[in-house]
PDB file of C-alpha atoms in Angstrom:
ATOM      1  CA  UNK Z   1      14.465  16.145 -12.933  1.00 64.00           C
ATOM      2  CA  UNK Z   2      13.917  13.449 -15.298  1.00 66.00           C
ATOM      3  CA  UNK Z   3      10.595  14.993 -16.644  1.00 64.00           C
ATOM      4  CA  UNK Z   4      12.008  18.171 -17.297  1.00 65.00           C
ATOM      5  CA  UNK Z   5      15.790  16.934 -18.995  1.00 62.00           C
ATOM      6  CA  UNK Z   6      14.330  14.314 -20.699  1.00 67.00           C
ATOM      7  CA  UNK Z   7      11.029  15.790 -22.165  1.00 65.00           C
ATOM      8  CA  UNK Z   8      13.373  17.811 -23.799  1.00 65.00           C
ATOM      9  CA  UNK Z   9      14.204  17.424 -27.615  1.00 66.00           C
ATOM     10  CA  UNK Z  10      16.768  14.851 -27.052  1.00 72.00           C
ATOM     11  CA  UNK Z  11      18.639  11.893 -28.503  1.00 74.00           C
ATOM     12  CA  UNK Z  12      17.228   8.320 -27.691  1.00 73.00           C
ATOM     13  CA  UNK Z  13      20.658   7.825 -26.419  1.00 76.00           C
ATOM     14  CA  UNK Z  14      21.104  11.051 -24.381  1.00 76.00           C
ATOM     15  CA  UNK Z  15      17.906  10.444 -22.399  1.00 76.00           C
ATOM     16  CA  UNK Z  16      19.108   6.523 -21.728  1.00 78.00           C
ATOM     17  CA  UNK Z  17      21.925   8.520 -20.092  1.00 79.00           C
ATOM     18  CA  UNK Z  18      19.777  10.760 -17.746  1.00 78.00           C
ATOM     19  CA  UNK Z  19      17.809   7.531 -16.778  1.00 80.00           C
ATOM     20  CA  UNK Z  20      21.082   5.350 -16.087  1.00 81.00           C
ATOM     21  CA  UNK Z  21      21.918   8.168 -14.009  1.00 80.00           C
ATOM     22  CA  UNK Z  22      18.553   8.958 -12.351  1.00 82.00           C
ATOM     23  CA  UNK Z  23      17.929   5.467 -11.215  1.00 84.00           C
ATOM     24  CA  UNK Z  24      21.605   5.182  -9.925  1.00 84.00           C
ATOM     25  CA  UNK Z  25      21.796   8.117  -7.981  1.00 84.00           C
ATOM     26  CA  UNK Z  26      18.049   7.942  -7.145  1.00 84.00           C
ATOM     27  CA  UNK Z  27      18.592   3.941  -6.090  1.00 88.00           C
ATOM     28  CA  UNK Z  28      21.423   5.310  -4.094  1.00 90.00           C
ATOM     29  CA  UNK Z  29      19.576   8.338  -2.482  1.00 87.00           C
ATOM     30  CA  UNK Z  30      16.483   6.378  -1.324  1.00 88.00           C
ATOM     31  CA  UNK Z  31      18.554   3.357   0.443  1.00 92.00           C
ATOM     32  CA  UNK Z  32      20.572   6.168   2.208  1.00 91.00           C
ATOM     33  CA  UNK Z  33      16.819   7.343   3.390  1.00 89.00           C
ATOM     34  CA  UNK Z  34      15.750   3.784   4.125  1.00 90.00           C
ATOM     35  CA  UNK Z  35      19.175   3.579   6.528  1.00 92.00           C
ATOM     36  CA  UNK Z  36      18.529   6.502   8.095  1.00 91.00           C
ATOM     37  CA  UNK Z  37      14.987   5.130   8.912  1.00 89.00           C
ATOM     38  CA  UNK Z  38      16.104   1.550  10.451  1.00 91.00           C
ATOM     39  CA  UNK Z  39      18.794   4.115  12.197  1.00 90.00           C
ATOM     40  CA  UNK Z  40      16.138   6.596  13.488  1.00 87.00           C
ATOM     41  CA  UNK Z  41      13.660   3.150  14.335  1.00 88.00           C
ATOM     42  CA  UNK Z  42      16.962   1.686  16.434  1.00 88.00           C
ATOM     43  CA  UNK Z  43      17.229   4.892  18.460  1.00 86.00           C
ATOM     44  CA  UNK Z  44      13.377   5.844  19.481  1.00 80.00           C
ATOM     45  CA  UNK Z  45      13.045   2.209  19.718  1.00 76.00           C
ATOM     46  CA  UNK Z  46      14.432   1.796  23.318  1.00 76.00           C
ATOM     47  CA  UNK Z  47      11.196   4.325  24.128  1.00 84.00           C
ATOM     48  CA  UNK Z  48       8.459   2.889  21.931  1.00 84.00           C
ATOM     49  CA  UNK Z  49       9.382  -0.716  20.619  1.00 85.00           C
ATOM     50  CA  UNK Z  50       5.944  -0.557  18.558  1.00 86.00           C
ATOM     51  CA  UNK Z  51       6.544   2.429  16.542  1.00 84.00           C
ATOM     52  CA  UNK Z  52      10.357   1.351  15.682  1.00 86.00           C
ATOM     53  CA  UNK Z  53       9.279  -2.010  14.382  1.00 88.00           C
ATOM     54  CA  UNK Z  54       6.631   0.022  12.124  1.00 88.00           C
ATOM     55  CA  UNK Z  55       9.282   2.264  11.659  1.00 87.00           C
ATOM     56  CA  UNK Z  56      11.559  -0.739  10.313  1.00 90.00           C
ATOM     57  CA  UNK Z  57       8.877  -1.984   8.066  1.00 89.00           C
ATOM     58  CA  UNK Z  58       8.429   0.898   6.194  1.00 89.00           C
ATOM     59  CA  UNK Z  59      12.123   1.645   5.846  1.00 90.00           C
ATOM     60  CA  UNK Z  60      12.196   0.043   1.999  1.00 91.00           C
ATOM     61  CA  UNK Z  61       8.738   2.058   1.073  1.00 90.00           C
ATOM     62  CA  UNK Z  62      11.409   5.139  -0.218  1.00 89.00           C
ATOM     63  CA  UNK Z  63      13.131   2.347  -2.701  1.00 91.00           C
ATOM     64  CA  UNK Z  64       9.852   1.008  -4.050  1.00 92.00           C
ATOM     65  CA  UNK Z  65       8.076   4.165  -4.144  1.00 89.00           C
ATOM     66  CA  UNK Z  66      10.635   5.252  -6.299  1.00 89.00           C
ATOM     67  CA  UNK Z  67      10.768   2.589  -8.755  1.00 90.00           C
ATOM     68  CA  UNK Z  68       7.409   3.254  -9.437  1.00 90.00           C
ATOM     69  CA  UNK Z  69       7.989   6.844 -10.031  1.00 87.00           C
ATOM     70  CA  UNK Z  70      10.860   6.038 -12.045  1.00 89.00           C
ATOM     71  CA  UNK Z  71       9.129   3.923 -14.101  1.00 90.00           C
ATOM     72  CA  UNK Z  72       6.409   6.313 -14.297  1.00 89.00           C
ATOM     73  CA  UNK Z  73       8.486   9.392 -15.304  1.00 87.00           C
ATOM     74  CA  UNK Z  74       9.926   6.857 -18.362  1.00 87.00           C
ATOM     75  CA  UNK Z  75       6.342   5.963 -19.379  1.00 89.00           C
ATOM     76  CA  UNK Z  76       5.538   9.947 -19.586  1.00 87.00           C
ATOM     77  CA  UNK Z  77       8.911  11.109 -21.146  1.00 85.00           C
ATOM     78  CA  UNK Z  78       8.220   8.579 -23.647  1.00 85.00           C
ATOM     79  CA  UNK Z  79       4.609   9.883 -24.442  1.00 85.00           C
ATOM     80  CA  UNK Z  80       3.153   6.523 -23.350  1.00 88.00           C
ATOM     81  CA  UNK Z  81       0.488   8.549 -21.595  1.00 89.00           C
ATOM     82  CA  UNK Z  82      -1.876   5.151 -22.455  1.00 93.00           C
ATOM     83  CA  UNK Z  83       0.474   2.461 -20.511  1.00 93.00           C
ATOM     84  CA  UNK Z  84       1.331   5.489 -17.857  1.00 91.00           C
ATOM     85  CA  UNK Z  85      -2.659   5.027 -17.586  1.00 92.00           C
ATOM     86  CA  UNK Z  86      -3.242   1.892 -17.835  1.00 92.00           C
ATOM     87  CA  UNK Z  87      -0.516   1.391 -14.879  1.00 91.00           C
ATOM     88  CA  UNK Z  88      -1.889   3.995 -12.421  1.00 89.00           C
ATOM     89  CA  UNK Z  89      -5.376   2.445 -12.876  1.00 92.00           C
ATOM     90  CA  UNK Z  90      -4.087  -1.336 -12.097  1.00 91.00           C
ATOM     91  CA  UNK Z  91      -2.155   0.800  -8.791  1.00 89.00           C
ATOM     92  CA  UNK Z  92      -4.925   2.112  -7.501  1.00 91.00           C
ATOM     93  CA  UNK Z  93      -7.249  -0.856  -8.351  1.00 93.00           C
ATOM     94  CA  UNK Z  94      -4.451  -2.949  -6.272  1.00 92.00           C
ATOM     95  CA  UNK Z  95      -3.741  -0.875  -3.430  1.00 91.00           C
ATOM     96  CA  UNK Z  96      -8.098  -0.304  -2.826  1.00 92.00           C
ATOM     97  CA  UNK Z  97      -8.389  -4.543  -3.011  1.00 93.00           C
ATOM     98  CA  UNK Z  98      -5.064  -5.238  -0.797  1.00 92.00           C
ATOM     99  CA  UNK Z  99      -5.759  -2.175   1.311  1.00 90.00           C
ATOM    100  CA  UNK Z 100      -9.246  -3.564   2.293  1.00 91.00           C
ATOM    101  CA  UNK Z 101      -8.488  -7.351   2.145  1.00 92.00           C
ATOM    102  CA  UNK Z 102      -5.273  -7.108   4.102  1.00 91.00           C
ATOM    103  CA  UNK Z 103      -5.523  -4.150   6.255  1.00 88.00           C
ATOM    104  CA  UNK Z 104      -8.948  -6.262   7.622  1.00 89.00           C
ATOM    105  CA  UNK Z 105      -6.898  -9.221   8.113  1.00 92.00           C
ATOM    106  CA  UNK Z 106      -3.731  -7.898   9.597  1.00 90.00           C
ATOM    107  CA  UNK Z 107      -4.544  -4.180  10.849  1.00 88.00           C
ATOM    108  CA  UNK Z 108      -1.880  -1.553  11.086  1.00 86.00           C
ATOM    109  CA  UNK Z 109       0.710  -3.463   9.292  1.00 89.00           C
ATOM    110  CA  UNK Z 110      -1.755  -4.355   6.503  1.00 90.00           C
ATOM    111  CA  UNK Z 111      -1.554  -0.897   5.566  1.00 89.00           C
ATOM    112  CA  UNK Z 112       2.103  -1.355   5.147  1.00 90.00           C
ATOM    113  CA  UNK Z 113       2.077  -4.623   3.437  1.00 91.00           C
ATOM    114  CA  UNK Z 114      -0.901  -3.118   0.661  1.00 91.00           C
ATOM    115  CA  UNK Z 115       1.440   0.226   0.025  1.00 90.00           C
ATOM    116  CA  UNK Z 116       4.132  -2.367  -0.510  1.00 92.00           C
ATOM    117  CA  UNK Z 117       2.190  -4.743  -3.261  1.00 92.00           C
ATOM    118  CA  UNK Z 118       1.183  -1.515  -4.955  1.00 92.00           C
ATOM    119  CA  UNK Z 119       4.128  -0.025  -5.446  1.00 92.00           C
ATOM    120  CA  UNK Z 120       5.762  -3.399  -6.347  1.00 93.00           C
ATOM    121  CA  UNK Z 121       2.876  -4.134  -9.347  1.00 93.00           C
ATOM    122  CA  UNK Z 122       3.191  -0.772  -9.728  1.00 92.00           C
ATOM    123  CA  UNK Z 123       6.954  -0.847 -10.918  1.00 92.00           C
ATOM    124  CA  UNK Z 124       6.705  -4.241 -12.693  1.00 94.00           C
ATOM    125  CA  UNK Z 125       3.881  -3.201 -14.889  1.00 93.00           C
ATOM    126  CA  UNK Z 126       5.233   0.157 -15.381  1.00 93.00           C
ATOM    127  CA  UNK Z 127       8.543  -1.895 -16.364  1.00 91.00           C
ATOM    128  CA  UNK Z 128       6.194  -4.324 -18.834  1.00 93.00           C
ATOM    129  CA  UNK Z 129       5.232  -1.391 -20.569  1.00 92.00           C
ATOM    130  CA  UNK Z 130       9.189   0.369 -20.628  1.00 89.00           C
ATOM    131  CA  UNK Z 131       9.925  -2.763 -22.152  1.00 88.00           C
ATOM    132  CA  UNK Z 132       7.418  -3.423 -24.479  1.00 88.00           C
ATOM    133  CA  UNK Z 133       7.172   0.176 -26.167  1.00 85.00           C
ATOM    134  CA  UNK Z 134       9.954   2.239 -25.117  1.00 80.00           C
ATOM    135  CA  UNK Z 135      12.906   2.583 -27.447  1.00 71.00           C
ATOM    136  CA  UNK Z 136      15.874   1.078 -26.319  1.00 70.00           C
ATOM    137  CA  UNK Z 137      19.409   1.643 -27.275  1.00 52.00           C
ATOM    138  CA  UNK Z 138      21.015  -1.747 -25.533  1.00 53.00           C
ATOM    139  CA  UNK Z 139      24.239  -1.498 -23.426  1.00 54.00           C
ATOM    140  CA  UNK Z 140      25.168   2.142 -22.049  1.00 56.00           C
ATOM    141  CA  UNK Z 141      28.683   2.341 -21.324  1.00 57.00           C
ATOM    142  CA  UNK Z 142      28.735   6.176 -22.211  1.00 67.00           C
ATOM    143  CA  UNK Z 143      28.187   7.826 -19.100  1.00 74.00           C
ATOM    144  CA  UNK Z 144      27.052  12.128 -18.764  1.00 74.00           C
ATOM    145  CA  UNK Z 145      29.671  14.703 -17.992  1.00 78.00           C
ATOM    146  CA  UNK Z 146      29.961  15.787 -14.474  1.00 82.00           C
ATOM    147  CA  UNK Z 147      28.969  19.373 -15.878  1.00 84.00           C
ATOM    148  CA  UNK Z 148      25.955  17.216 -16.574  1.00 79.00           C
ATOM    149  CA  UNK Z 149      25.799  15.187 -13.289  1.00 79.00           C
ATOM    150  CA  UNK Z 150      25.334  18.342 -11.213  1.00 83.00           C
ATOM    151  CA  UNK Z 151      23.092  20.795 -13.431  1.00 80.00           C
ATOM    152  CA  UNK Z 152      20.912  17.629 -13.343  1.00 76.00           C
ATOM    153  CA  UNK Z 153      21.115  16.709  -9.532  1.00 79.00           C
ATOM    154  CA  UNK Z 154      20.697  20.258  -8.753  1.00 82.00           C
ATOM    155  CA  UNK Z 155      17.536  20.530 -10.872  1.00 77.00           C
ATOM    156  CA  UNK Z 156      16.315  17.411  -8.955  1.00 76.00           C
ATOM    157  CA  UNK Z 157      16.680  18.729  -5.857  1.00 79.00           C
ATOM    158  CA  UNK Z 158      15.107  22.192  -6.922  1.00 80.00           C
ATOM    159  CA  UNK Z 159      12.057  20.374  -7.982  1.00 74.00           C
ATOM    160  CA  UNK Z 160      12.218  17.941  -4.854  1.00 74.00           C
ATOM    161  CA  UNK Z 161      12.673  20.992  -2.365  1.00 81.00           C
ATOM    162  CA  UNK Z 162       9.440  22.667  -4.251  1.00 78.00           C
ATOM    163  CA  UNK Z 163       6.997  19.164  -4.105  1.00 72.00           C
ATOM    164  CA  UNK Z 164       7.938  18.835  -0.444  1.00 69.00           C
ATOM    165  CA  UNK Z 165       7.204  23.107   0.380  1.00 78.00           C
ATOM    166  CA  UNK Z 166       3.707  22.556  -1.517  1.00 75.00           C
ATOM    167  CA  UNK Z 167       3.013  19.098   0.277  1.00 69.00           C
ATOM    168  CA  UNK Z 168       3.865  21.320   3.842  1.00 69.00           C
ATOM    169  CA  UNK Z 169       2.123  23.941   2.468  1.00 72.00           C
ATOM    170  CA  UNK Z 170      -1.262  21.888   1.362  1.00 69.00           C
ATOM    171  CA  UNK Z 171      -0.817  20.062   4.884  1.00 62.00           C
ATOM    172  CA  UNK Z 172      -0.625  23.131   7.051  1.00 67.00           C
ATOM    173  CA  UNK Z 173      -3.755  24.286   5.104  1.00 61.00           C
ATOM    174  CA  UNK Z 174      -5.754  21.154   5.469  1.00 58.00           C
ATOM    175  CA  UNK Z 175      -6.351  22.173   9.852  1.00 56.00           C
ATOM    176  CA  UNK Z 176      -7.438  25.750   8.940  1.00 52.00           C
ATOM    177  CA  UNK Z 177     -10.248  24.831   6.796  1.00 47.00           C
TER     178      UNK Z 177
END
């Protein structure tokens, strides 16, 4: 939702708004998601111990993977399409070297440990960048109307709904070819 609301011809201070909101209620969402994982790891775990630990260490991939998207969406709202760049290329760069140094080293779990780095370096140099060349408008205390609030969330989950049918859809595909 944050592409759409805030690529709009809006205030500085009106977009600060839908990102104070997005990473609150999208912080929010994706530790609810992370709880439900560590819940669904605790109950298949009496079955298969193995796949509820992996289950448990993946449970804060939703939180970071977010932050990078976050971070990402800022950088392209912004028309920092360079330092959006710039950051993808260091991501992918970092999760190829980790995913091959560690995943070597440690197996399985490397795999989990490399997505984590990535999206980690990810965020922070996506932040560098938010911080270095995006406008800022200092404190918020203004917060959007709950009119606001729900045109946006429902938006958000619109658009989530519709990535998540096309990722089925491409994934169902992927067999029949």
């Amino acid at each position: 939702g944050i592409m759409q609301y805030c690529s709009e011809d809006i205030g500085v201070e009106k977009k600060n708004l839908y990102y104070k909101f997005s990473l609150r209620f999208g912080s929010l969402a994706n530790l609810v998601i992370g709880l439900v994982i560590v819940g669904f790891a605790l109950f298949i775990g009496r079955d298969n111990p193995e796949k509820a630990r992996m289950l448990i260490c993946m449970s804060l991939l939703p939180m970071t993977s977010f932050f990078s998207t976050f971070n990402h969406s800022v950088l392209r709202v912004n028309k920092k399409n360079n330092y959006y760049a710039y950051a993808n290329v260091s991501g992918v760069l970092i999760n190829v070297t980790t995913n091959l140094i560690v995943t070597r080293l440690i197996g399985v779990y490397g795999i989990i440990i490399a997505t984590y780095i990535t999206q980690t370096v990810n965020a922070l140099v996506s932040q560098y960048f938010i911080n270095k060349h995006c406008p800022k408008v200092g404190d918020i205390s203004d917060f959007l109307t709950a009119d606001e609030k729900k045109r946006f969330v429902k938006f958000s989950l619109i658009c989530c709904i519709t990535n998540l049918t096309s990722s089925l859809l491409i994934l169902m595909d992927i067999p029949c070819v």
